[in-house]
C-alpha positions as a LaTeX table, in Angstrom:
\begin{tabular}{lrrr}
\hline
Residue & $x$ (\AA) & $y$ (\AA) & $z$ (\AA) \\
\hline
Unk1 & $-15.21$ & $-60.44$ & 109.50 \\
Unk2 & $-16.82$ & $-63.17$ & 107.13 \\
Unk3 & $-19.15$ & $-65.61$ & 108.11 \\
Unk4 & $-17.78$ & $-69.00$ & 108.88 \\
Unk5 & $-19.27$ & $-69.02$ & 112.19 \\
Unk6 & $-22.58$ & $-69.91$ & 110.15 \\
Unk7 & $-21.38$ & $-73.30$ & 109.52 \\
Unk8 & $-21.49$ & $-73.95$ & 113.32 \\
Unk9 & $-25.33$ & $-72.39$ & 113.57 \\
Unk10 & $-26.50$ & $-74.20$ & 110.25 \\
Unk11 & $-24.93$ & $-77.50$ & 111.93 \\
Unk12 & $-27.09$ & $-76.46$ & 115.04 \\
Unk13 & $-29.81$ & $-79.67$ & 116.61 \\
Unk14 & $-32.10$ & $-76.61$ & 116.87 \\
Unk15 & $-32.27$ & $-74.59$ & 113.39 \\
Unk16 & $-35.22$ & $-72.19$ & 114.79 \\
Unk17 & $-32.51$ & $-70.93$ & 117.71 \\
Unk18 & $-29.26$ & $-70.87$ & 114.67 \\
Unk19 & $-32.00$ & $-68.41$ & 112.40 \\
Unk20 & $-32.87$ & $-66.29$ & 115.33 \\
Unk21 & $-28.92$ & $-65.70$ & 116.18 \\
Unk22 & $-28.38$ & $-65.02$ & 112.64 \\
Unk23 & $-31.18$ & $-62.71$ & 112.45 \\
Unk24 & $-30.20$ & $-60.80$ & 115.63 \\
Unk25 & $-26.23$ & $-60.85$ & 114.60 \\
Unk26 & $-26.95$ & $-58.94$ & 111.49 \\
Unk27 & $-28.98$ & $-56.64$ & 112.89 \\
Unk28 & $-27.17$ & $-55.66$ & 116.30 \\
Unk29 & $-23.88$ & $-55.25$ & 114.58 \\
Unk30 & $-26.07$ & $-53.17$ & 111.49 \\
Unk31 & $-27.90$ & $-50.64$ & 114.07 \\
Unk32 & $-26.77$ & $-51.22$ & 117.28 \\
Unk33 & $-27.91$ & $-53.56$ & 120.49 \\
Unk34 & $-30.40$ & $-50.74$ & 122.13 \\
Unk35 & $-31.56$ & $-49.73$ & 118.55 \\
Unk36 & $-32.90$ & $-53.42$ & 117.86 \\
Unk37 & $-35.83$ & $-54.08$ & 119.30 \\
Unk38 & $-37.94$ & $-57.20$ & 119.45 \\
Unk39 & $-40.14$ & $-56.54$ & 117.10 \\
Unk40 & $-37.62$ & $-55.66$ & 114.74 \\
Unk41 & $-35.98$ & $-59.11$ & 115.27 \\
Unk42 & $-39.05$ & $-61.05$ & 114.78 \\
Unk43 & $-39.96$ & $-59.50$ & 111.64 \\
Unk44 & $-36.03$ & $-60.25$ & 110.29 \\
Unk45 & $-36.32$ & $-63.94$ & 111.64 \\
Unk46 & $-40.11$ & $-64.63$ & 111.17 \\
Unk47 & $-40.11$ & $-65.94$ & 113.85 \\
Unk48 & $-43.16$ & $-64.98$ & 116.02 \\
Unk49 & $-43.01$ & $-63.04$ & 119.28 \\
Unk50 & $-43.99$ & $-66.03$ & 121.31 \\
Unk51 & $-41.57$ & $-68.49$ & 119.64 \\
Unk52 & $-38.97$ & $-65.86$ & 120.54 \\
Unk53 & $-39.60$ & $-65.49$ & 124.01 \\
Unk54 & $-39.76$ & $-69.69$ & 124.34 \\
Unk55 & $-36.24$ & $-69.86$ & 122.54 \\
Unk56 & $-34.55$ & $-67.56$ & 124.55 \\
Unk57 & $-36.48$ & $-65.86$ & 128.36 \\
Unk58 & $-35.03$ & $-61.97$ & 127.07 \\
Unk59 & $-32.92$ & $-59.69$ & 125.08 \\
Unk60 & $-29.80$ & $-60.17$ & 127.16 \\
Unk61 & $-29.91$ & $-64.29$ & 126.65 \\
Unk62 & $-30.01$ & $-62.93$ & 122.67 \\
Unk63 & $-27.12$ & $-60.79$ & 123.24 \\
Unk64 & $-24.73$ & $-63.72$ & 124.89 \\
Unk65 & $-25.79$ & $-66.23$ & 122.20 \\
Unk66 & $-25.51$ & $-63.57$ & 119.10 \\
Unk67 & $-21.77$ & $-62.89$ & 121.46 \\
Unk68 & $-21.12$ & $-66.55$ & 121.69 \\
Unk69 & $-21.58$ & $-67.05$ & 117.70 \\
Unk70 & $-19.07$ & $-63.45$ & 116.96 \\
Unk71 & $-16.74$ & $-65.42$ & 119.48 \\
Unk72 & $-16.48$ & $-68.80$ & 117.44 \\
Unk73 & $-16.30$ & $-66.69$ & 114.22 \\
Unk74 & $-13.65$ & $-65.04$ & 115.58 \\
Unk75 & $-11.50$ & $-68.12$ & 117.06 \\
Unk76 & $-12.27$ & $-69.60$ & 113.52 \\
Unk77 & $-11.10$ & $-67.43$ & 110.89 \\
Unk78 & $-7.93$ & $-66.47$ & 112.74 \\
Unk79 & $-7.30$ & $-69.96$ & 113.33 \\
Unk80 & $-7.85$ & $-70.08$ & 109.43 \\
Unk81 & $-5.26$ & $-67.07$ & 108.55 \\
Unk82 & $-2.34$ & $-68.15$ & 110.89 \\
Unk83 & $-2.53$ & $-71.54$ & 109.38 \\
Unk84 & $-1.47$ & $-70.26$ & 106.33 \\
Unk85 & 1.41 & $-68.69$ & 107.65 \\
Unk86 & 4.73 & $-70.86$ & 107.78 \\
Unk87 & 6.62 & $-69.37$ & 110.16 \\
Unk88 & 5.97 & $-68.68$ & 113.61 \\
Unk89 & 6.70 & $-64.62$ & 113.02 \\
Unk90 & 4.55 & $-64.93$ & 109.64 \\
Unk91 & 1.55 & $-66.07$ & 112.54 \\
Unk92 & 2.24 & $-63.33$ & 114.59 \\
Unk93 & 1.77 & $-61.06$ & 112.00 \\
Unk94 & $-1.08$ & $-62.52$ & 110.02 \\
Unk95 & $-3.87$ & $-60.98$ & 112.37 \\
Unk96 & $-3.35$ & $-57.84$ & 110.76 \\
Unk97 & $-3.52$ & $-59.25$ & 107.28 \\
Unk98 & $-6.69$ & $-60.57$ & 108.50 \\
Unk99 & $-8.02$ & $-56.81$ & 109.93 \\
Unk100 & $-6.73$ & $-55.60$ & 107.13 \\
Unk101 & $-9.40$ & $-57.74$ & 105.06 \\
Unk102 & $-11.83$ & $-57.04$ & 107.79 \\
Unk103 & $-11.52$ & $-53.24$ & 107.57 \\
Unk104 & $-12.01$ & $-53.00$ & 104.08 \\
Unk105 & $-15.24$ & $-55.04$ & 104.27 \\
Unk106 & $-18.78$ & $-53.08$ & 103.49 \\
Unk107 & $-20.27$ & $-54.36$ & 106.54 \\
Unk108 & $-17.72$ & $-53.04$ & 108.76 \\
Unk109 & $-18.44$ & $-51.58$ & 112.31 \\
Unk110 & $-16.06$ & $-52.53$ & 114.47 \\
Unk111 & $-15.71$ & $-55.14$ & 117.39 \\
Unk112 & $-18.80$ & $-56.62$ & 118.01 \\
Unk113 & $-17.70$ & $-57.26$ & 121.75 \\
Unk114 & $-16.68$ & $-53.47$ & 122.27 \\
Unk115 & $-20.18$ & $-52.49$ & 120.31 \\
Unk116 & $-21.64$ & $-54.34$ & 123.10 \\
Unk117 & $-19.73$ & $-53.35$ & 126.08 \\
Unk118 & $-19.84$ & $-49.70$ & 125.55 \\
Unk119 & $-24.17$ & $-50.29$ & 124.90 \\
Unk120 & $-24.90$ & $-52.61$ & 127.80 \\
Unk121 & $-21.91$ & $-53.30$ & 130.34 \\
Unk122 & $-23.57$ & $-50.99$ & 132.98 \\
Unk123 & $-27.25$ & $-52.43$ & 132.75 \\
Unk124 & $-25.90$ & $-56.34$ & 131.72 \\
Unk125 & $-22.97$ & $-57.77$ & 134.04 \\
Unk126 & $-23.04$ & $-60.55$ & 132.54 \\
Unk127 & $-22.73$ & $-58.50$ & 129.06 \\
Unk128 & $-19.59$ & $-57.16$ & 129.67 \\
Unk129 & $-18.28$ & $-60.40$ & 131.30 \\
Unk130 & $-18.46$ & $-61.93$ & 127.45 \\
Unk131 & $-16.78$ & $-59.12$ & 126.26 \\
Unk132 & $-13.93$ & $-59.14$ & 128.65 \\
Unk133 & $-13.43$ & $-62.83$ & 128.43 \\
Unk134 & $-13.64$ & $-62.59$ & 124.43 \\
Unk135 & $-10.42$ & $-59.78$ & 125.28 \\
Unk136 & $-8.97$ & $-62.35$ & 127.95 \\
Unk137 & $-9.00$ & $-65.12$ & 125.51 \\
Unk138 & $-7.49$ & $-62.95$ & 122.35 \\
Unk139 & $-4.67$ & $-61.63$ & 124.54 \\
Unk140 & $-3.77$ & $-65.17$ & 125.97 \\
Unk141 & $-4.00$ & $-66.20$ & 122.26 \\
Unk142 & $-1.47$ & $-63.62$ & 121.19 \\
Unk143 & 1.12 & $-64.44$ & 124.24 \\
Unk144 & 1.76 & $-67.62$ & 123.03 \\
Unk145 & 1.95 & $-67.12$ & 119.27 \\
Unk146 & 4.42 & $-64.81$ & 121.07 \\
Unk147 & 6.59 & $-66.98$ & 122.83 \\
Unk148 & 6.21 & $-70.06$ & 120.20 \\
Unk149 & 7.93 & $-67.87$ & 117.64 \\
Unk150 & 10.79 & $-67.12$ & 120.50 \\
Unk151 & 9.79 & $-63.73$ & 121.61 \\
Unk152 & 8.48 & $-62.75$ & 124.98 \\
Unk153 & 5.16 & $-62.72$ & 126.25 \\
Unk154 & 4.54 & $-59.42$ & 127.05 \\
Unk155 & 5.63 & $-58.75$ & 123.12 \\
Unk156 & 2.31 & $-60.60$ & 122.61 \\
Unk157 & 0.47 & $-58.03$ & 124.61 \\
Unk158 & 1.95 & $-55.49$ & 122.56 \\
Unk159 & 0.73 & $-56.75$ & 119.48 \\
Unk160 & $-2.96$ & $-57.36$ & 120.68 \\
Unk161 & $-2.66$ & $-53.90$ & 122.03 \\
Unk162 & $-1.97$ & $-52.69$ & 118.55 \\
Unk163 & $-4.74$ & $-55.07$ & 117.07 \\
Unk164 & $-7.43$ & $-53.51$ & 119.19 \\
Unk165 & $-6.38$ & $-50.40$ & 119.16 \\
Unk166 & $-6.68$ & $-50.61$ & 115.01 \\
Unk167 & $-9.90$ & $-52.31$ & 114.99 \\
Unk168 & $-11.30$ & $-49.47$ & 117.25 \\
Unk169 & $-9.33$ & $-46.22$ & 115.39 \\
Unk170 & $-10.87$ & $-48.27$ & 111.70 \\
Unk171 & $-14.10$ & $-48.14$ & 113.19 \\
Unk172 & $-14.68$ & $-44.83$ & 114.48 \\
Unk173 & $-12.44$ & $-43.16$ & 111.86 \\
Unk174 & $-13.45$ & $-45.25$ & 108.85 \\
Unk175 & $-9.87$ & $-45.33$ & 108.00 \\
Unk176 & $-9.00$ & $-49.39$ & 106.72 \\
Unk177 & $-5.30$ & $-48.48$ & 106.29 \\
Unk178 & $-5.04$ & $-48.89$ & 110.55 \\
Unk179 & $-4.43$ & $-52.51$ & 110.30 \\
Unk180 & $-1.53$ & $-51.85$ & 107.47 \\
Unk181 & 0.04 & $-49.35$ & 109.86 \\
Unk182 & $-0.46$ & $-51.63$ & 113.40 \\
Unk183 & 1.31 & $-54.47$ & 111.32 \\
Unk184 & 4.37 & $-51.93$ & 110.44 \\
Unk185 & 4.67 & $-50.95$ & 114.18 \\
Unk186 & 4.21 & $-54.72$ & 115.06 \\
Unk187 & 7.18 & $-55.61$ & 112.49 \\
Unk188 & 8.98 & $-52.88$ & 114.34 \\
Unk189 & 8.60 & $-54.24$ & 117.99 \\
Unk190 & 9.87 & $-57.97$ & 116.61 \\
Unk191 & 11.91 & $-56.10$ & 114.99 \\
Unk192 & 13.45 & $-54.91$ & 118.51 \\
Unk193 & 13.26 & $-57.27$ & 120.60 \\
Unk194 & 15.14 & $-59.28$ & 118.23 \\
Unk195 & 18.29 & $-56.68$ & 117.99 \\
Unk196 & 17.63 & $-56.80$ & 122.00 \\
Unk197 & 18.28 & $-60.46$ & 122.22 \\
Unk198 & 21.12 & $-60.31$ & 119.82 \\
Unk199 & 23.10 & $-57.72$ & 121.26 \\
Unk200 & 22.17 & $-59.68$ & 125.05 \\
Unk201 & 24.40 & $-62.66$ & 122.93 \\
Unk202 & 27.72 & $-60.50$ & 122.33 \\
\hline
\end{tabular}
Protein backbone atom coordinates (compact mmCIF):
# COMPACT_ATOMS: atom_id res chain seq x y z
CA UNK A 1 0.00 0.00 0.00
CA UNK A 2 1.57 3.50 -0.94
CA UNK A 3 0.96 6.54 0.73
CA UNK A 4 -1.62 8.77 -0.77
CA UNK A 5 -3.52 8.92 2.32
CA UNK A 6 -0.68 11.52 3.36
CA UNK A 7 -2.09 14.06 1.15
CA UNK A 8 -5.27 14.06 3.32
CA UNK A 9 -3.02 14.36 6.79
CA UNK A 10 -0.56 17.03 5.21
CA UNK A 11 -3.91 18.94 4.11
CA UNK A 12 -4.92 18.49 7.88
CA UNK A 13 -6.11 22.27 9.99
CA UNK A 14 -4.02 20.57 12.71
CA UNK A 15 -0.42 19.44 11.32
CA UNK A 16 0.83 18.42 15.05
CA UNK A 17 -2.28 15.62 15.08
CA UNK A 18 -1.42 14.61 10.84
CA UNK A 19 2.64 14.04 12.23
CA UNK A 20 1.58 12.09 15.21
CA UNK A 21 -0.75 9.66 12.89
CA UNK A 22 2.04 9.40 10.57
CA UNK A 23 4.43 8.66 13.20
CA UNK A 24 2.21 6.02 14.87
CA UNK A 25 1.10 4.46 11.25
CA UNK A 26 4.64 3.61 10.47
CA UNK A 27 5.40 2.27 13.46
CA UNK A 28 2.23 0.03 14.39
CA UNK A 29 2.17 -1.52 11.00
CA UNK A 30 6.46 -1.86 11.38
CA UNK A 31 6.29 -3.68 15.00
CA UNK A 32 3.00 -4.21 15.89
CA UNK A 33 0.11 -2.17 18.03
CA UNK A 34 1.11 -3.79 21.65
CA UNK A 35 4.87 -3.58 20.68
CA UNK A 36 4.62 0.37 20.26
CA UNK A 37 4.63 2.03 23.16
CA UNK A 38 4.30 5.70 23.98
CA UNK A 39 7.47 6.48 24.42
CA UNK A 40 8.46 4.97 21.36
CA UNK A 41 5.91 7.18 19.49
CA UNK A 42 7.01 10.34 20.99
CA UNK A 43 10.52 9.90 20.23
CA UNK A 44 9.41 9.02 16.25
CA UNK A 45 7.04 12.17 16.26
CA UNK A 46 8.96 14.55 18.66
CA UNK A 47 6.34 15.27 19.90
CA UNK A 48 6.47 15.43 23.75
CA UNK A 49 4.58 13.12 26.11
CA UNK A 50 2.29 15.87 27.24
CA UNK A 51 1.49 17.22 23.74
CA UNK A 52 0.56 13.59 23.03
CA UNK A 53 -1.73 12.98 25.68
CA UNK A 54 -3.54 16.69 24.85
CA UNK A 55 -3.87 15.56 21.07
CA UNK A 56 -5.37 12.45 21.61
CA UNK A 57 -6.78 11.20 25.81
CA UNK A 58 -4.95 7.35 25.02
CA UNK A 59 -3.50 4.72 22.85
CA UNK A 60 -6.81 3.40 21.61
CA UNK A 61 -7.97 7.16 20.26
CA UNK A 62 -4.25 6.65 18.34
CA UNK A 63 -5.25 3.39 17.08
CA UNK A 64 -8.84 4.63 15.45
CA UNK A 65 -7.19 7.74 13.96
CA UNK A 66 -3.85 5.79 12.64
CA UNK A 67 -7.23 3.14 11.41
CA UNK A 68 -9.15 6.01 10.04
CA UNK A 69 -5.98 7.32 7.88
CA UNK A 70 -5.20 3.15 6.53
CA UNK A 71 -9.06 3.42 5.73
CA UNK A 72 -8.90 6.62 3.39
CA UNK A 73 -5.64 5.21 1.92
CA UNK A 74 -7.32 2.35 1.18
CA UNK A 75 -10.72 3.85 -0.41
CA UNK A 76 -8.14 6.08 -2.34
CA UNK A 77 -5.78 4.07 -4.19
CA UNK A 78 -8.39 1.51 -5.22
CA UNK A 79 -10.51 4.19 -6.31
CA UNK A 80 -7.23 5.18 -8.25
CA UNK A 81 -6.59 1.53 -9.90
CA UNK A 82 -10.26 0.78 -11.01
CA UNK A 83 -10.30 4.10 -12.69
CA UNK A 84 -7.91 3.00 -14.95
CA UNK A 85 -9.71 0.11 -15.92
CA UNK A 86 -12.24 0.51 -18.94
CA UNK A 87 -14.44 -2.04 -18.55
CA UNK A 88 -16.58 -2.91 -15.81
CA UNK A 89 -14.88 -6.71 -15.60
CA UNK A 90 -11.31 -4.93 -16.08
CA UNK A 91 -12.60 -3.06 -12.39
CA UNK A 92 -13.49 -6.11 -10.95
CA UNK A 93 -10.33 -7.47 -11.51
CA UNK A 94 -7.98 -4.58 -10.94
CA UNK A 95 -7.90 -5.08 -7.01
CA UNK A 96 -5.66 -7.80 -7.50
CA UNK A 97 -3.38 -5.92 -9.83
CA UNK A 98 -3.34 -3.54 -7.07
CA UNK A 99 -2.36 -6.49 -4.18
CA UNK A 100 -0.31 -7.67 -6.49
CA UNK A 101 1.77 -4.26 -6.29
CA UNK A 102 1.05 -4.23 -2.64
CA UNK A 103 2.56 -7.67 -1.96
CA UNK A 104 5.64 -7.09 -3.60
CA UNK A 105 6.23 -3.89 -1.61
CA UNK A 106 9.31 -3.90 1.14
CA UNK A 107 7.12 -2.60 3.73
CA UNK A 108 4.66 -5.26 3.49
CA UNK A 109 2.78 -6.80 6.55
CA UNK A 110 -0.42 -7.39 5.77
CA UNK A 111 -3.90 -5.72 6.53
CA UNK A 112 -3.49 -3.14 8.82
CA UNK A 113 -7.21 -3.69 10.05
CA UNK A 114 -6.63 -7.56 10.62
CA UNK A 115 -3.03 -6.53 12.37
CA UNK A 116 -5.25 -4.71 14.62
CA UNK A 117 -8.12 -6.92 15.23
CA UNK A 118 -6.23 -10.00 16.00
CA UNK A 119 -3.88 -7.43 18.71
CA UNK A 120 -6.71 -5.54 20.36
CA UNK A 121 -10.41 -6.69 19.42
CA UNK A 122 -10.80 -8.41 22.88
CA UNK A 123 -9.42 -5.45 25.13
CA UNK A 124 -10.77 -2.45 22.43
CA UNK A 125 -14.56 -2.89 21.20
CA UNK A 126 -14.43 -0.17 19.60
CA UNK A 127 -11.04 -1.54 17.86
CA UNK A 128 -12.50 -4.22 16.21
CA UNK A 129 -15.67 -2.23 15.31
CA UNK A 130 -13.15 -0.17 12.72
CA UNK A 131 -11.93 -3.20 11.53
CA UNK A 132 -15.17 -4.85 10.78
CA UNK A 133 -16.68 -1.80 9.27
CA UNK A 134 -13.34 -1.26 7.11
CA UNK A 135 -14.45 -5.31 5.95
CA UNK A 136 -18.25 -4.13 5.74
CA UNK A 137 -17.39 -1.29 3.56
CA UNK A 138 -14.78 -3.36 1.12
CA UNK A 139 -17.34 -6.13 0.66
CA UNK A 140 -20.28 -3.66 -0.14
CA UNK A 141 -17.65 -2.04 -2.45
CA UNK A 142 -17.02 -5.28 -4.29
CA UNK A 143 -20.97 -6.21 -4.66
CA UNK A 144 -21.56 -3.50 -6.73
CA UNK A 145 -18.50 -3.42 -8.98
CA UNK A 146 -20.20 -6.84 -9.14
CA UNK A 147 -23.47 -6.19 -10.33
CA UNK A 148 -22.42 -2.89 -12.45
CA UNK A 149 -20.38 -5.17 -14.67
CA UNK A 150 -23.69 -7.57 -14.93
CA UNK A 151 -22.77 -10.29 -12.58
CA UNK A 152 -24.42 -11.11 -9.32
CA UNK A 153 -23.82 -9.86 -6.05
CA UNK A 154 -22.86 -12.62 -4.20
CA UNK A 155 -20.03 -13.05 -7.18
CA UNK A 156 -18.76 -9.85 -5.48
CA UNK A 157 -18.45 -11.61 -2.19
CA UNK A 158 -16.56 -14.17 -3.84
CA UNK A 159 -14.04 -12.02 -5.09
CA UNK A 160 -13.45 -10.02 -1.76
CA UNK A 161 -13.31 -13.42 -0.24
CA UNK A 162 -10.43 -14.22 -2.49
CA UNK A 163 -8.87 -10.66 -1.93
CA UNK A 164 -8.65 -11.16 1.79
CA UNK A 165 -7.91 -14.36 1.83
CA UNK A 166 -4.59 -13.37 -0.47
CA UNK A 167 -3.69 -10.43 1.48
CA UNK A 168 -3.69 -12.67 4.67
CA UNK A 169 -1.90 -16.10 2.96
CA UNK A 170 0.93 -13.01 1.37
CA UNK A 171 1.36 -11.92 4.73
CA UNK A 172 1.91 -14.78 6.85
CA UNK A 173 3.55 -16.83 4.05
CA UNK A 174 5.59 -14.04 2.45
CA UNK A 175 4.52 -15.44 -0.78
CA UNK A 176 3.52 -12.05 -3.31
CA UNK A 177 2.45 -14.43 -6.11
CA UNK A 178 -1.19 -14.88 -3.89
CA UNK A 179 -2.70 -11.93 -5.49
CA UNK A 180 -1.60 -13.35 -9.18
CA UNK A 181 -3.25 -16.64 -8.26
CA UNK A 182 -6.69 -14.99 -6.41
CA UNK A 183 -7.01 -12.95 -9.76
CA UNK A 184 -6.79 -16.41 -11.90
CA UNK A 185 -9.49 -18.02 -9.63
CA UNK A 186 -11.44 -14.64 -9.79
CA UNK A 187 -11.18 -14.76 -13.81
CA UNK A 188 -12.43 -18.27 -13.32
CA UNK A 189 -15.66 -17.50 -11.24
CA UNK A 190 -16.63 -14.56 -14.04
CA UNK A 191 -15.60 -16.86 -16.03
CA UNK A 192 -18.64 -19.17 -14.77
CA UNK A 193 -21.12 -17.35 -14.03
CA UNK A 194 -20.94 -16.04 -17.41
CA UNK A 195 -21.24 -19.70 -19.23
CA UNK A 196 -24.12 -19.95 -16.37
CA UNK A 197 -26.04 -17.06 -17.73
CA UNK A 198 -25.45 -18.07 -21.27
CA UNK A 199 -26.52 -21.47 -21.20
CA UNK A 200 -29.82 -19.95 -18.78
CA UNK A 201 -30.38 -17.98 -22.54
CA UNK A 202 -30.65 -21.27 -24.81
Amino acid sequence: MTRQGDAHLHQSSDPLRASIIEAADELYYAHGFRAVGMDALRQRSGVSLKRLYTVFPSKEAIVLAVLDYRHQIWVDEIATAMALQDSPRARLLAIYDYLAGWFQSDSFRGCVFINAFGELATESPAVAAKAAAHKRDFRRYMEQLAVEAGFSEELGDQLMLLAEGAQTTAAITGDSSMACKARRAAEALLGAEESMRLQSLT
